[in-house]
Amino acid sequence: MDAVKPIDTLAFFPVVQSHLVELLRGLSADDWQRPTICKGWSVKDIAAHLLDVDLRLISLYRDHYSHHDGTVINSYQSLVGYLNQLNHSWVVAARRLSPAVITDQLAQSGPQIYALLKELPPFENAVFSVAWAGEDVSPNWFHVARQYTEIWHHQQQIRLAVGQTAPLMTAELYYPLLDTFARALPHTYREVDAKEGTVVKMSITGNGGDTWYLCKQPGAWQLFTSDTDTAANATIIIDGEIAWRLFTKGITRDEALNYISISGDERLALPVLGMLSVMA
């Protein structure tokens, strides 16, 4: 087995950004108001959220400006609560904006984000850690990959609502998302007891799917990839059509059971269903 390697997602930003603007420009007035799997948010709300993220990143990296209201953040849950409130306040205010204004702004902000992220030294420490992977400090390449997953999965929430999911479900665009999401596996299993050498195999089917191996090492679980079949104590196979939803709270655990198969020790396989690769 080979240890997982850094993920280079930069080249895919212009592609998903272009897909987003093209999608939004083609939506009808009814489409903009459709509900999404992001509870309480419409298609327009998610588009506004994506604009919020872009503008905050431009403020941070171009203008070296950030704002914090003094909220005390001393735990993972307090961070999630703070982010939820931050996101909610923008979305509510942006309901005053027209779909055309939001789309035009995203068409301008996307290329700026790409240019700014390209300037980040990939192995230096990022401004923000990837907390859902259990990290207190993360390299820039992981921060950038996390941003890619944000753009991808929120756009796909819009696409799911309007019945246009295919453009992002290519191997080229879907695999980097899944590979980034899989980096949450060791943190997800941090309290799962197993003897050293225990292997959990997660396979995701379809375009962009692959296999990841989680192995219990001294003191921690570690993620690996391999081109050859490795004996596993537990194997879970997940339908690629719903994998992105499973890891972003877009489908319930009970619903997900209809799209998976498990062999071997079920106790070792089931924690995969609790993996979250978003701040939630």
PDB file of C-alpha atoms in Angstrom:
ATOM      1  CA  MET A   1       0.000   0.000   0.000  1.00  0.00           C
ATOM      2  CA  ASP A   2       1.117   3.540  -0.749  1.00  0.00           C
ATOM      3  CA  ALA A   3       0.438   6.484   1.548  1.00  0.00           C
ATOM      4  CA  VAL A   4      -1.905   9.095   0.100  1.00  0.00           C
ATOM      5  CA  LYS A   5      -0.224  12.022  -1.614  1.00  0.00           C
ATOM      6  CA  PRO A   6      -0.976  15.766  -1.752  1.00  0.00           C
ATOM      7  CA  ILE A   7      -3.822  16.682  -4.087  1.00  0.00           C
ATOM      8  CA  ASP A   8      -3.414  19.332  -6.780  1.00  0.00           C
ATOM      9  CA  THR A   9      -6.880  20.713  -7.514  1.00  0.00           C
ATOM     10  CA  LEU A  10      -5.904  24.121  -8.900  1.00  0.00           C
ATOM     11  CA  ALA A  11      -6.336  23.230 -12.560  1.00  0.00           C
ATOM     12  CA  PHE A  12      -9.971  22.310 -11.983  1.00  0.00           C
ATOM     13  CA  PHE A  13     -11.076  25.648 -10.526  1.00  0.00           C
ATOM     14  CA  PRO A  14     -11.588  27.422 -13.888  1.00  0.00           C
ATOM     15  CA  VAL A  15     -13.554  24.422 -15.148  1.00  0.00           C
ATOM     16  CA  VAL A  16     -16.019  24.228 -12.262  1.00  0.00           C
ATOM     17  CA  GLN A  17     -16.281  28.022 -12.108  1.00  0.00           C
ATOM     18  CA  SER A  18     -17.146  28.154 -15.809  1.00  0.00           C
ATOM     19  CA  HIS A  19     -19.687  25.363 -15.366  1.00  0.00           C
ATOM     20  CA  LEU A  20     -21.281  27.305 -12.509  1.00  0.00           C
ATOM     21  CA  VAL A  21     -21.730  30.553 -14.409  1.00  0.00           C
ATOM     22  CA  GLU A  22     -23.030  28.727 -17.483  1.00  0.00           C
ATOM     23  CA  LEU A  23     -25.525  26.850 -15.309  1.00  0.00           C
ATOM     24  CA  LEU A  24     -26.774  29.940 -13.502  1.00  0.00           C
ATOM     25  CA  ARG A  25     -27.180  31.940 -16.701  1.00  0.00           C
ATOM     26  CA  GLY A  26     -29.478  29.222 -18.049  1.00  0.00           C
ATOM     27  CA  LEU A  27     -31.822  28.952 -15.053  1.00  0.00           C
ATOM     28  CA  SER A  28     -35.435  30.054 -15.199  1.00  0.00           C
ATOM     29  CA  ALA A  29     -37.044  32.257 -12.553  1.00  0.00           C
ATOM     30  CA  ASP A  30     -38.679  29.148 -11.090  1.00  0.00           C
ATOM     31  CA  ASP A  31     -35.344  27.299 -11.011  1.00  0.00           C
ATOM     32  CA  TRP A  32     -33.788  30.007  -8.838  1.00  0.00           C
ATOM     33  CA  GLN A  33     -36.439  29.445  -6.177  1.00  0.00           C
ATOM     34  CA  ARG A  34     -36.279  25.645  -6.123  1.00  0.00           C
ATOM     35  CA  PRO A  35     -35.497  24.078  -2.736  1.00  0.00           C
ATOM     36  CA  THR A  36     -32.247  22.147  -2.375  1.00  0.00           C
ATOM     37  CA  ILE A  37     -30.983  19.361  -0.137  1.00  0.00           C
ATOM     38  CA  CYS A  38     -29.269  22.094   1.883  1.00  0.00           C
ATOM     39  CA  LYS A  39     -32.126  22.516   4.337  1.00  0.00           C
ATOM     40  CA  GLY A  40     -33.766  25.936   4.227  1.00  0.00           C
ATOM     41  CA  TRP A  41     -31.724  27.139   1.253  1.00  0.00           C
ATOM     42  CA  SER A  42     -32.983  27.642  -2.284  1.00  0.00           C
ATOM     43  CA  VAL A  43     -30.902  27.503  -5.451  1.00  0.00           C
ATOM     44  CA  LYS A  44     -30.473  31.279  -5.181  1.00  0.00           C
ATOM     45  CA  ASP A  45     -29.365  30.999  -1.548  1.00  0.00           C
ATOM     46  CA  ILE A  46     -26.608  28.534  -2.434  1.00  0.00           C
ATOM     47  CA  ALA A  47     -25.404  30.705  -5.309  1.00  0.00           C
ATOM     48  CA  ALA A  48     -25.299  33.661  -2.914  1.00  0.00           C
ATOM     49  CA  HIS A  49     -23.311  31.582  -0.419  1.00  0.00           C
ATOM     50  CA  LEU A  50     -20.745  30.743  -3.092  1.00  0.00           C
ATOM     51  CA  LEU A  51     -20.380  34.455  -3.805  1.00  0.00           C
ATOM     52  CA  ASP A  52     -19.919  35.143  -0.093  1.00  0.00           C
ATOM     53  CA  VAL A  53     -17.086  32.623   0.099  1.00  0.00           C
ATOM     54  CA  ASP A  54     -15.401  34.142  -2.954  1.00  0.00           C
ATOM     55  CA  LEU A  55     -15.607  37.698  -1.652  1.00  0.00           C
ATOM     56  CA  ARG A  56     -14.273  36.740   1.765  1.00  0.00           C
ATOM     57  CA  LEU A  57     -11.309  34.950   0.189  1.00  0.00           C
ATOM     58  CA  ILE A  58     -10.555  37.889  -2.101  1.00  0.00           C
ATOM     59  CA  SER A  59     -10.686  40.213   0.908  1.00  0.00           C
ATOM     60  CA  LEU A  60      -8.322  37.917   2.787  1.00  0.00           C
ATOM     61  CA  TYR A  61      -5.728  37.099   0.132  1.00  0.00           C
ATOM     62  CA  ARG A  62      -5.794  40.233  -2.030  1.00  0.00           C
ATOM     63  CA  ASP A  63      -6.496  42.883   0.594  1.00  0.00           C
ATOM     64  CA  HIS A  64      -5.199  41.097   3.719  1.00  0.00           C
ATOM     65  CA  TYR A  65      -8.490  41.896   5.426  1.00  0.00           C
ATOM     66  CA  SER A  66     -10.595  39.699   7.674  1.00  0.00           C
ATOM     67  CA  HIS A  67     -13.333  40.442  10.166  1.00  0.00           C
ATOM     68  CA  HIS A  68     -14.227  38.645  13.372  1.00  0.00           C
ATOM     69  CA  ASP A  69     -17.054  39.814  15.593  1.00  0.00           C
ATOM     70  CA  GLY A  70     -15.435  38.647  18.811  1.00  0.00           C
ATOM     71  CA  THR A  71     -17.342  35.376  19.093  1.00  0.00           C
ATOM     72  CA  VAL A  72     -15.445  32.982  21.356  1.00  0.00           C
ATOM     73  CA  ILE A  73     -14.446  29.855  19.429  1.00  0.00           C
ATOM     74  CA  ASN A  74     -12.999  27.207  21.722  1.00  0.00           C
ATOM     75  CA  SER A  75     -14.272  23.935  20.254  1.00  0.00           C
ATOM     76  CA  TYR A  76     -15.214  22.293  16.988  1.00  0.00           C
ATOM     77  CA  GLN A  77     -18.909  22.807  17.681  1.00  0.00           C
ATOM     78  CA  SER A  78     -18.453  26.478  18.536  1.00  0.00           C
ATOM     79  CA  LEU A  79     -16.606  26.902  15.224  1.00  0.00           C
ATOM     80  CA  VAL A  80     -19.445  25.176  13.358  1.00  0.00           C
ATOM     81  CA  GLY A  81     -21.978  27.405  15.109  1.00  0.00           C
ATOM     82  CA  TYR A  82     -20.020  30.531  14.238  1.00  0.00           C
ATOM     83  CA  LEU A  83     -19.712  29.533  10.572  1.00  0.00           C
ATOM     84  CA  ASN A  84     -23.399  28.648  10.342  1.00  0.00           C
ATOM     85  CA  GLN A  85     -24.375  32.070  11.667  1.00  0.00           C
ATOM     86  CA  LEU A  86     -21.869  33.788   9.379  1.00  0.00           C
ATOM     87  CA  ASN A  87     -23.251  31.969   6.352  1.00  0.00           C
ATOM     88  CA  HIS A  88     -26.887  32.502   7.349  1.00  0.00           C
ATOM     89  CA  SER A  89     -26.533  36.247   7.830  1.00  0.00           C
ATOM     90  CA  TRP A  90     -25.117  36.707   4.332  1.00  0.00           C
ATOM     91  CA  VAL A  91     -27.700  34.486   2.648  1.00  0.00           C
ATOM     92  CA  VAL A  92     -30.569  36.377   4.268  1.00  0.00           C
ATOM     93  CA  ALA A  93     -29.145  39.735   3.168  1.00  0.00           C
ATOM     94  CA  ALA A  94     -28.450  38.454  -0.358  1.00  0.00           C
ATOM     95  CA  ARG A  95     -32.113  37.620  -0.868  1.00  0.00           C
ATOM     96  CA  ARG A  96     -32.425  41.304  -1.778  1.00  0.00           C
ATOM     97  CA  LEU A  97     -30.180  40.744  -4.801  1.00  0.00           C
ATOM     98  CA  SER A  98     -31.327  39.627  -8.224  1.00  0.00           C
ATOM     99  CA  PRO A  99     -30.152  36.331  -9.730  1.00  0.00           C
ATOM    100  CA  ALA A 100     -28.427  38.319 -12.488  1.00  0.00           C
ATOM    101  CA  VAL A 101     -26.429  40.369  -9.989  1.00  0.00           C
ATOM    102  CA  ILE A 102     -25.287  37.234  -8.152  1.00  0.00           C
ATOM    103  CA  THR A 103     -24.337  35.519 -11.416  1.00  0.00           C
ATOM    104  CA  ASP A 104     -22.437  38.521 -12.770  1.00  0.00           C
ATOM    105  CA  GLN A 105     -20.483  38.845  -9.531  1.00  0.00           C
ATOM    106  CA  LEU A 106     -19.592  35.131  -9.551  1.00  0.00           C
ATOM    107  CA  ALA A 107     -18.377  35.480 -13.142  1.00  0.00           C
ATOM    108  CA  GLN A 108     -15.946  38.142 -11.914  1.00  0.00           C
ATOM    109  CA  SER A 109     -14.926  36.604  -8.596  1.00  0.00           C
ATOM    110  CA  GLY A 110     -14.141  33.110  -9.896  1.00  0.00           C
ATOM    111  CA  PRO A 111     -11.083  34.048 -11.969  1.00  0.00           C
ATOM    112  CA  GLN A 112      -9.810  36.233  -9.126  1.00  0.00           C
ATOM    113  CA  ILE A 113     -10.036  33.310  -6.697  1.00  0.00           C
ATOM    114  CA  TYR A 114      -8.119  31.086  -9.102  1.00  0.00           C
ATOM    115  CA  ALA A 115      -5.362  33.672  -9.533  1.00  0.00           C
ATOM    116  CA  LEU A 116      -5.021  34.223  -5.782  1.00  0.00           C
ATOM    117  CA  LEU A 117      -4.966  30.531  -4.873  1.00  0.00           C
ATOM    118  CA  LYS A 118      -2.275  29.877  -7.497  1.00  0.00           C
ATOM    119  CA  GLU A 119       0.020  32.223  -5.578  1.00  0.00           C
ATOM    120  CA  LEU A 120      -0.120  30.206  -2.346  1.00  0.00           C
ATOM    121  CA  PRO A 121       3.000  28.080  -1.670  1.00  0.00           C
ATOM    122  CA  PRO A 122       1.431  24.605  -1.548  1.00  0.00           C
ATOM    123  CA  PHE A 123       3.416  23.234   1.385  1.00  0.00           C
ATOM    124  CA  GLU A 124       3.405  26.288   3.625  1.00  0.00           C
ATOM    125  CA  ASN A 125       0.838  26.554   6.410  1.00  0.00           C
ATOM    126  CA  ALA A 126      -2.605  27.735   5.354  1.00  0.00           C
ATOM    127  CA  VAL A 127      -4.462  30.560   7.067  1.00  0.00           C
ATOM    128  CA  PHE A 128      -7.242  28.114   7.957  1.00  0.00           C
ATOM    129  CA  SER A 129      -6.831  24.477   8.901  1.00  0.00           C
ATOM    130  CA  VAL A 130      -9.045  21.708   7.545  1.00  0.00           C
ATOM    131  CA  ALA A 131     -10.859  21.068  10.797  1.00  0.00           C
ATOM    132  CA  TRP A 132     -13.113  18.305   9.479  1.00  0.00           C
ATOM    133  CA  ALA A 133      -9.960  16.250   8.925  1.00  0.00           C
ATOM    134  CA  GLY A 134      -8.963  16.837  12.546  1.00  0.00           C
ATOM    135  CA  GLU A 135      -6.101  19.179  11.680  1.00  0.00           C
ATOM    136  CA  ASP A 136      -5.085  22.211  13.707  1.00  0.00           C
ATOM    137  CA  VAL A 137      -2.636  23.273  10.991  1.00  0.00           C
ATOM    138  CA  SER A 138      -2.946  22.367   7.314  1.00  0.00           C
ATOM    139  CA  PRO A 139      -0.756  22.989   4.258  1.00  0.00           C
ATOM    140  CA  ASN A 140      -2.051  25.301   1.569  1.00  0.00           C
ATOM    141  CA  TRP A 141      -2.589  22.473  -0.914  1.00  0.00           C
ATOM    142  CA  PHE A 142      -5.133  20.923   1.481  1.00  0.00           C
ATOM    143  CA  HIS A 143      -6.815  24.265   2.098  1.00  0.00           C
ATOM    144  CA  VAL A 144      -7.092  24.769  -1.673  1.00  0.00           C
ATOM    145  CA  ALA A 145      -8.458  21.245  -2.138  1.00  0.00           C
ATOM    146  CA  ARG A 146     -11.023  21.949   0.575  1.00  0.00           C
ATOM    147  CA  GLN A 147     -12.066  25.095  -1.327  1.00  0.00           C
ATOM    148  CA  TYR A 148     -12.460  22.987  -4.461  1.00  0.00           C
ATOM    149  CA  THR A 149     -14.810  20.633  -2.625  1.00  0.00           C
ATOM    150  CA  GLU A 150     -16.845  23.608  -1.407  1.00  0.00           C
ATOM    151  CA  ILE A 151     -17.329  24.950  -4.927  1.00  0.00           C
ATOM    152  CA  TRP A 152     -18.014  21.480  -6.321  1.00  0.00           C
ATOM    153  CA  HIS A 153     -20.527  20.218  -3.778  1.00  0.00           C
ATOM    154  CA  HIS A 154     -22.510  23.447  -3.482  1.00  0.00           C
ATOM    155  CA  GLN A 155     -22.745  23.677  -7.269  1.00  0.00           C
ATOM    156  CA  GLN A 156     -23.867  20.050  -7.345  1.00  0.00           C
ATOM    157  CA  GLN A 157     -26.575  20.826  -4.777  1.00  0.00           C
ATOM    158  CA  ILE A 158     -27.885  23.402  -7.249  1.00  0.00           C
ATOM    159  CA  ARG A 159     -27.573  20.955 -10.127  1.00  0.00           C
ATOM    160  CA  LEU A 160     -29.423  18.262  -8.195  1.00  0.00           C
ATOM    161  CA  ALA A 161     -32.299  20.677  -7.583  1.00  0.00           C
ATOM    162  CA  VAL A 162     -32.626  21.556 -11.268  1.00  0.00           C
ATOM    163  CA  GLY A 163     -31.845  18.108 -12.715  1.00  0.00           C
ATOM    164  CA  GLN A 164     -28.490  18.883 -14.339  1.00  0.00           C
ATOM    165  CA  THR A 165     -25.942  16.828 -12.366  1.00  0.00           C
ATOM    166  CA  ALA A 166     -23.929  15.279 -15.206  1.00  0.00           C
ATOM    167  CA  PRO A 167     -21.285  17.982 -15.900  1.00  0.00           C
ATOM    168  CA  LEU A 168     -19.578  17.585 -12.510  1.00  0.00           C
ATOM    169  CA  MET A 169     -19.842  13.793 -12.376  1.00  0.00           C
ATOM    170  CA  THR A 170     -16.859  13.194 -14.641  1.00  0.00           C
ATOM    171  CA  ALA A 171     -13.777  11.317 -13.492  1.00  0.00           C
ATOM    172  CA  GLU A 172     -11.683  14.457 -13.987  1.00  0.00           C
ATOM    173  CA  LEU A 173     -13.795  16.612 -11.653  1.00  0.00           C
ATOM    174  CA  TYR A 174     -15.321  14.075  -9.250  1.00  0.00           C
ATOM    175  CA  TYR A 175     -12.207  12.129  -8.266  1.00  0.00           C
ATOM    176  CA  PRO A 176     -10.367  15.129  -6.729  1.00  0.00           C
ATOM    177  CA  LEU A 177     -13.429  15.794  -4.583  1.00  0.00           C
ATOM    178  CA  LEU A 178     -13.637  12.193  -3.371  1.00  0.00           C
ATOM    179  CA  ASP A 179      -9.890  11.979  -2.755  1.00  0.00           C
ATOM    180  CA  THR A 180     -10.055  15.150  -0.664  1.00  0.00           C
ATOM    181  CA  PHE A 181     -13.116  13.956   1.238  1.00  0.00           C
ATOM    182  CA  ALA A 182     -11.362  10.654   2.019  1.00  0.00           C
ATOM    183  CA  ARG A 183      -8.741  12.550   4.041  1.00  0.00           C
ATOM    184  CA  ALA A 184     -11.375  12.738   6.803  1.00  0.00           C
ATOM    185  CA  LEU A 185     -11.281   8.962   7.314  1.00  0.00           C
ATOM    186  CA  PRO A 186      -8.451   8.809   9.898  1.00  0.00           C
ATOM    187  CA  HIS A 187     -10.166  11.490  11.999  1.00  0.00           C
ATOM    188  CA  THR A 188     -13.509   9.720  11.645  1.00  0.00           C
ATOM    189  CA  TYR A 189     -11.954   6.506  12.991  1.00  0.00           C
ATOM    190  CA  ARG A 190      -9.965   8.125  15.796  1.00  0.00           C
ATOM    191  CA  GLU A 191     -12.058   6.424  18.491  1.00  0.00           C
ATOM    192  CA  VAL A 192     -12.607   3.112  16.674  1.00  0.00           C
ATOM    193  CA  ASP A 193     -10.748   0.394  18.552  1.00  0.00           C
ATOM    194  CA  ALA A 194      -8.819  -2.165  16.491  1.00  0.00           C
ATOM    195  CA  LYS A 195      -5.551  -4.029  16.663  1.00  0.00           C
ATOM    196  CA  GLU A 196      -2.529  -2.797  14.734  1.00  0.00           C
ATOM    197  CA  GLY A 197      -2.570  -3.892  11.111  1.00  0.00           C
ATOM    198  CA  THR A 198      -6.359  -3.833  10.826  1.00  0.00           C
ATOM    199  CA  VAL A 199      -7.435  -2.640   7.368  1.00  0.00           C
ATOM    200  CA  VAL A 200     -10.722  -1.037   6.333  1.00  0.00           C
ATOM    201  CA  LYS A 201     -11.281  -0.777   2.595  1.00  0.00           C
ATOM    202  CA  MET A 202     -13.576   1.907   1.139  1.00  0.00           C
ATOM    203  CA  SER A 203     -14.454   1.698  -2.549  1.00  0.00           C
ATOM    204  CA  ILE A 204     -16.587   4.210  -4.424  1.00  0.00           C
ATOM    205  CA  THR A 205     -18.071   3.120  -7.735  1.00  0.00           C
ATOM    206  CA  GLY A 206     -18.552   4.931 -11.036  1.00  0.00           C
ATOM    207  CA  ASN A 207     -16.787   7.843 -12.719  1.00  0.00           C
ATOM    208  CA  GLY A 208     -14.194   9.306 -10.388  1.00  0.00           C
ATOM    209  CA  GLY A 209     -14.485   6.442  -7.943  1.00  0.00           C
ATOM    210  CA  ASP A 210     -11.493   4.684  -6.428  1.00  0.00           C
ATOM    211  CA  THR A 211     -10.416   2.636  -3.422  1.00  0.00           C
ATOM    212  CA  TRP A 212      -8.875   3.896  -0.189  1.00  0.00           C
ATOM    213  CA  TYR A 213      -7.386   1.788   2.598  1.00  0.00           C
ATOM    214  CA  LEU A 214      -7.460   2.806   6.240  1.00  0.00           C
ATOM    215  CA  CYS A 215      -4.859   0.944   8.274  1.00  0.00           C
ATOM    216  CA  LYS A 216      -4.433   0.955  12.044  1.00  0.00           C
ATOM    217  CA  GLN A 217      -0.862   2.020  12.782  1.00  0.00           C
ATOM    218  CA  PRO A 218       0.737   2.433  16.223  1.00  0.00           C
ATOM    219  CA  GLY A 219      -1.357   5.080  17.938  1.00  0.00           C
ATOM    220  CA  ALA A 220      -3.452   6.157  14.945  1.00  0.00           C
ATOM    221  CA  TRP A 221      -5.241   5.226  11.748  1.00  0.00           C
ATOM    222  CA  GLN A 222      -3.482   6.084   8.472  1.00  0.00           C
ATOM    223  CA  LEU A 223      -4.866   6.397   4.941  1.00  0.00           C
ATOM    224  CA  PHE A 224      -3.347   4.561   1.995  1.00  0.00           C
ATOM    225  CA  THR A 225      -4.034   3.915  -1.681  1.00  0.00           C
ATOM    226  CA  SER A 226      -3.040   0.871  -3.682  1.00  0.00           C
ATOM    227  CA  ASP A 227      -3.220  -0.437  -7.224  1.00  0.00           C
ATOM    228  CA  THR A 228      -3.465  -4.023  -6.039  1.00  0.00           C
ATOM    229  CA  ASP A 229      -6.052  -5.788  -3.936  1.00  0.00           C
ATOM    230  CA  THR A 230      -5.134  -5.698  -0.260  1.00  0.00           C
ATOM    231  CA  ALA A 231      -6.649  -8.066   2.269  1.00  0.00           C
ATOM    232  CA  ALA A 232      -9.101  -6.083   4.371  1.00  0.00           C
ATOM    233  CA  ASN A 233     -10.849  -6.840   7.635  1.00  0.00           C
ATOM    234  CA  ALA A 234     -13.854  -4.862   6.421  1.00  0.00           C
ATOM    235  CA  THR A 235     -14.895  -3.547   3.028  1.00  0.00           C
ATOM    236  CA  ILE A 236     -17.560  -0.968   2.241  1.00  0.00           C
ATOM    237  CA  ILE A 237     -18.611  -0.217  -1.330  1.00  0.00           C
ATOM    238  CA  ILE A 238     -20.517   3.024  -1.922  1.00  0.00           C
ATOM    239  CA  ASP A 239     -22.501   4.001  -5.007  1.00  0.00           C
ATOM    240  CA  GLY A 240     -20.652   6.932  -6.553  1.00  0.00           C
ATOM    241  CA  GLU A 241     -23.897   8.718  -7.377  1.00  0.00           C
ATOM    242  CA  ILE A 242     -24.571   9.378  -3.689  1.00  0.00           C
ATOM    243  CA  ALA A 243     -21.069   9.389  -2.173  1.00  0.00           C
ATOM    244  CA  TRP A 244     -20.729  13.183  -2.322  1.00  0.00           C
ATOM    245  CA  ARG A 245     -24.102  13.567  -0.624  1.00  0.00           C
ATOM    246  CA  LEU A 246     -23.203  11.074   2.110  1.00  0.00           C
ATOM    247  CA  PHE A 247     -20.090  12.997   3.125  1.00  0.00           C
ATOM    248  CA  THR A 248     -21.821  16.413   3.067  1.00  0.00           C
ATOM    249  CA  LYS A 249     -24.965  15.560   5.070  1.00  0.00           C
ATOM    250  CA  GLY A 250     -27.023  15.496   1.879  1.00  0.00           C
ATOM    251  CA  ILE A 251     -28.475  12.070   2.584  1.00  0.00           C
ATOM    252  CA  THR A 252     -29.323  10.331   5.844  1.00  0.00           C
ATOM    253  CA  ARG A 253     -27.494   7.283   7.130  1.00  0.00           C
ATOM    254  CA  ASP A 254     -30.637   5.176   6.718  1.00  0.00           C
ATOM    255  CA  GLU A 255     -31.085   6.351   3.119  1.00  0.00           C
ATOM    256  CA  ALA A 256     -27.420   5.663   2.386  1.00  0.00           C
ATOM    257  CA  LEU A 257     -27.775   2.035   3.464  1.00  0.00           C
ATOM    258  CA  ASN A 258     -29.689   1.422   0.231  1.00  0.00           C
ATOM    259  CA  TYR A 259     -26.614   2.404  -1.790  1.00  0.00           C
ATOM    260  CA  ILE A 260     -23.842   0.501  -0.036  1.00  0.00           C
ATOM    261  CA  SER A 261     -22.629  -3.043   0.483  1.00  0.00           C
ATOM    262  CA  ILE A 262     -20.477  -4.301   3.340  1.00  0.00           C
ATOM    263  CA  SER A 263     -18.362  -7.414   3.687  1.00  0.00           C
ATOM    264  CA  GLY A 264     -16.238  -8.524   6.610  1.00  0.00           C
ATOM    265  CA  ASP A 265     -16.489  -6.926  10.047  1.00  0.00           C
ATOM    266  CA  GLU A 266     -19.521  -4.622   9.891  1.00  0.00           C
ATOM    267  CA  ARG A 267     -18.448  -2.838  13.085  1.00  0.00           C
ATOM    268  CA  LEU A 268     -15.313  -1.647  11.308  1.00  0.00           C
ATOM    269  CA  ALA A 269     -17.093  -0.627   8.100  1.00  0.00           C
ATOM    270  CA  LEU A 270     -20.078   1.329   9.424  1.00  0.00           C
ATOM    271  CA  PRO A 271     -18.141   4.358  10.783  1.00  0.00           C
ATOM    272  CA  VAL A 272     -17.553   5.371   7.143  1.00  0.00           C
ATOM    273  CA  LEU A 273     -21.231   6.341   7.034  1.00  0.00           C
ATOM    274  CA  GLY A 274     -20.566   8.918   9.743  1.00  0.00           C
ATOM    275  CA  MET A 275     -17.690  10.615   7.943  1.00  0.00           C
ATOM    276  CA  LEU A 276     -18.230  14.324   7.330  1.00  0.00           C
ATOM    277  CA  SER A 277     -16.035  16.283   4.954  1.00  0.00           C
ATOM    278  CA  VAL A 278     -17.720  19.619   5.585  1.00  0.00           C
ATOM    279  CA  MET A 279     -18.035  21.758   8.689  1.00  0.00           C
ATOM    280  CA  ALA A 280     -21.265  20.430  10.175  1.00  0.00           C
TER     281      ALA A 280
END
